[in-house]
C-alpha positions as MATLAB code, in Angstrom:
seq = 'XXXXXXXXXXXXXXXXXXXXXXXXXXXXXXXXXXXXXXXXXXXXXXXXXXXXXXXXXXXXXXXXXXXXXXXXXXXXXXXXXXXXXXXXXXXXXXXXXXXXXXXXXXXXXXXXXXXXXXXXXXXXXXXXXXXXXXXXXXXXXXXXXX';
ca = [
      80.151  122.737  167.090;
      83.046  120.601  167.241;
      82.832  117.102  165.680;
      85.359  114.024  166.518;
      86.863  113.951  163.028;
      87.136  118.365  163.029;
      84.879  120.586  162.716;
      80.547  120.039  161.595;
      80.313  121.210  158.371;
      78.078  120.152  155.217;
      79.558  117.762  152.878;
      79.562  119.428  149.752;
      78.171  118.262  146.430;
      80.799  115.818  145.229;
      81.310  114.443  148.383;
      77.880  113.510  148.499;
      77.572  112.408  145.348;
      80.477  110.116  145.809;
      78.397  108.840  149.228;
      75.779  108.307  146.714;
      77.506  106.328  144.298;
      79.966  104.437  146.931;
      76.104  103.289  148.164;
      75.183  102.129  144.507;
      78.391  100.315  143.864;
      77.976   98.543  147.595;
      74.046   97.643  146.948;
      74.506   95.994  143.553;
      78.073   93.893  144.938;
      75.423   92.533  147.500;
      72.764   92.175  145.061;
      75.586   89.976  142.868;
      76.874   88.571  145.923;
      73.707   87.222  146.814;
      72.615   85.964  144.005;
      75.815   84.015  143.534;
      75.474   82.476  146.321;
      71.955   81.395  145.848;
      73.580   79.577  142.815;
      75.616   77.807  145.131;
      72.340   77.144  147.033;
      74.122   79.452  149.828;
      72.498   82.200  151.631;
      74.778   85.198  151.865;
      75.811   85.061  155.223;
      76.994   81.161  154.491;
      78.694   82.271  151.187;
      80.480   85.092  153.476;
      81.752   82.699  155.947;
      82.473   79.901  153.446;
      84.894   82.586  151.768;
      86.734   83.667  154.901;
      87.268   80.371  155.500;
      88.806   79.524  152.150;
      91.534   81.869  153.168;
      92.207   80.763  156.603;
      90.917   78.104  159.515;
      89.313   80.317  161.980;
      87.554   80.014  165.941;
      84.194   80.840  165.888;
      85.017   84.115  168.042;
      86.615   85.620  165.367;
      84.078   84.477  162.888;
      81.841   86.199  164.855;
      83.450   89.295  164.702;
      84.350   89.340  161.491;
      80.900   88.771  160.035;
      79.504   91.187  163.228;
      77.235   88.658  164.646;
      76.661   86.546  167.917;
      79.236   83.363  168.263;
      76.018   81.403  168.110;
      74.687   82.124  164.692;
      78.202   81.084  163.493;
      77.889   78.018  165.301;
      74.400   77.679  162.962;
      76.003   78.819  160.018;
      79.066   76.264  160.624;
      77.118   73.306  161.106;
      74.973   74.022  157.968;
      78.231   74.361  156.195;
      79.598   71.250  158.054;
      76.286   69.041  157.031;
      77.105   69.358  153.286;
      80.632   68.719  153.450;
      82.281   72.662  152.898;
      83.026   73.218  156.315;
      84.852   70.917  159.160;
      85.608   71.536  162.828;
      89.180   71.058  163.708;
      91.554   71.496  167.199;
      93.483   75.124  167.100;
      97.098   73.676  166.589;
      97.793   76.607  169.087;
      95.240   75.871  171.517;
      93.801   72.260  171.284;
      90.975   73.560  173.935;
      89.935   75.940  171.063;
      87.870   74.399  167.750;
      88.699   76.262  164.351;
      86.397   76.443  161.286;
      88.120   75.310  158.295;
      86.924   75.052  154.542;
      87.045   71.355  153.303;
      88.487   71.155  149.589;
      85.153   71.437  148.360;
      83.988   74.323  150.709;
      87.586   76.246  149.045;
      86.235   74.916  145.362;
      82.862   76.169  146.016;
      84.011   79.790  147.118;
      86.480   79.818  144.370;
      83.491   79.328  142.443;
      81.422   82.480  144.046;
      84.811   84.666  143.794;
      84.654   83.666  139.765;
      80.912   84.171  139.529;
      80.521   87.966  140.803;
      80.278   89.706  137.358;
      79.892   93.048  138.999;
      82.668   92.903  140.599;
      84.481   91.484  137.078;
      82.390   93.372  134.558;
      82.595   97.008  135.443;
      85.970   96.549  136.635;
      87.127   95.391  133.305;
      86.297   98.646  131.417;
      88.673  100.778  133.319;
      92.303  100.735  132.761;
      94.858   99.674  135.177;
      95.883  102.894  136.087;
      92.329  103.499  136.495;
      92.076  100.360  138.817;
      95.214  101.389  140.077;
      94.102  104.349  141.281;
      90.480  103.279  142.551;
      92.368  100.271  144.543;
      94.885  102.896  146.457;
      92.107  105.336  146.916;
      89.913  103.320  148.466;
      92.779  101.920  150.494;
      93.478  105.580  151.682;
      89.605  105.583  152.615;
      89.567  102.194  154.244;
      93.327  104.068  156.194;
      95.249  100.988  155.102;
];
């Protein structure tokens, strides 16, 4: 039987037990991720949108899609954000119709914050070498077909 990606086959053992541990690794980055943001009295999908926004203003469209959720939850999520001062509402410079989402200066200190905070993601990471790092990063580039 023919499968999209070739032919159905069983993985065999080391690819599953590199499924296995790519599932540990991304369980205890949310666990982290979580609680960091809970020390930023954040909920996770807040601390999420708080941090794309630290890299760029973006409409609430492509919020949506980026966190794969309904336009209107952002639009909860934002004015959360917006009521303690992280997040502000601004015209699109390219379309004025359009309203972006942009992080205030102390919406990009606070994720700044969160990005410094995640010790699994700093921790772990630390005990490999850079070629190791190196070689995680452009594997899981290859994986991610970037």
């Amino acid at each position: 039987m023919s499968t999209p990606h070739g032919t159905a086959r069983r993985p065999d053992a080391l690819t599953l037990e590199v499924v296995e541990l790519i599932g540990e690794v991304v369980a205890r980055f949310h666990a982290d991720y979580e609680e960091a943001a809970a020390e930023q009295a954040l909920t996770g999908a807040q601390a999420k949108l708080l941090s794309l926004l630290s890299l760029e203003p973006l409409p609430m469209r492509k919020l949506a899609n980026k966190l794969k959720c309904e336009p209107s939850n952002v639009t909860g999520i934002v004015d959360r954000l917006e009521a303690r001062g992280l997040v502000e509402r601004r015209p699109d410079p390219a379309d004025r119709r359009v309203k972006v989402a942009a992080a205030t200066e102390e919406g990009r200190r606070v994720a700044r914050g969160l990005r410094e905070s995640l010790r699994f993601a700093r921790e772990p990471l630390a005990g490999l070498s850079e070629g190791e790092r190196l070689a995680l990063r452009d594997a899981l580039r290859r994986m991610l077909g970037e």
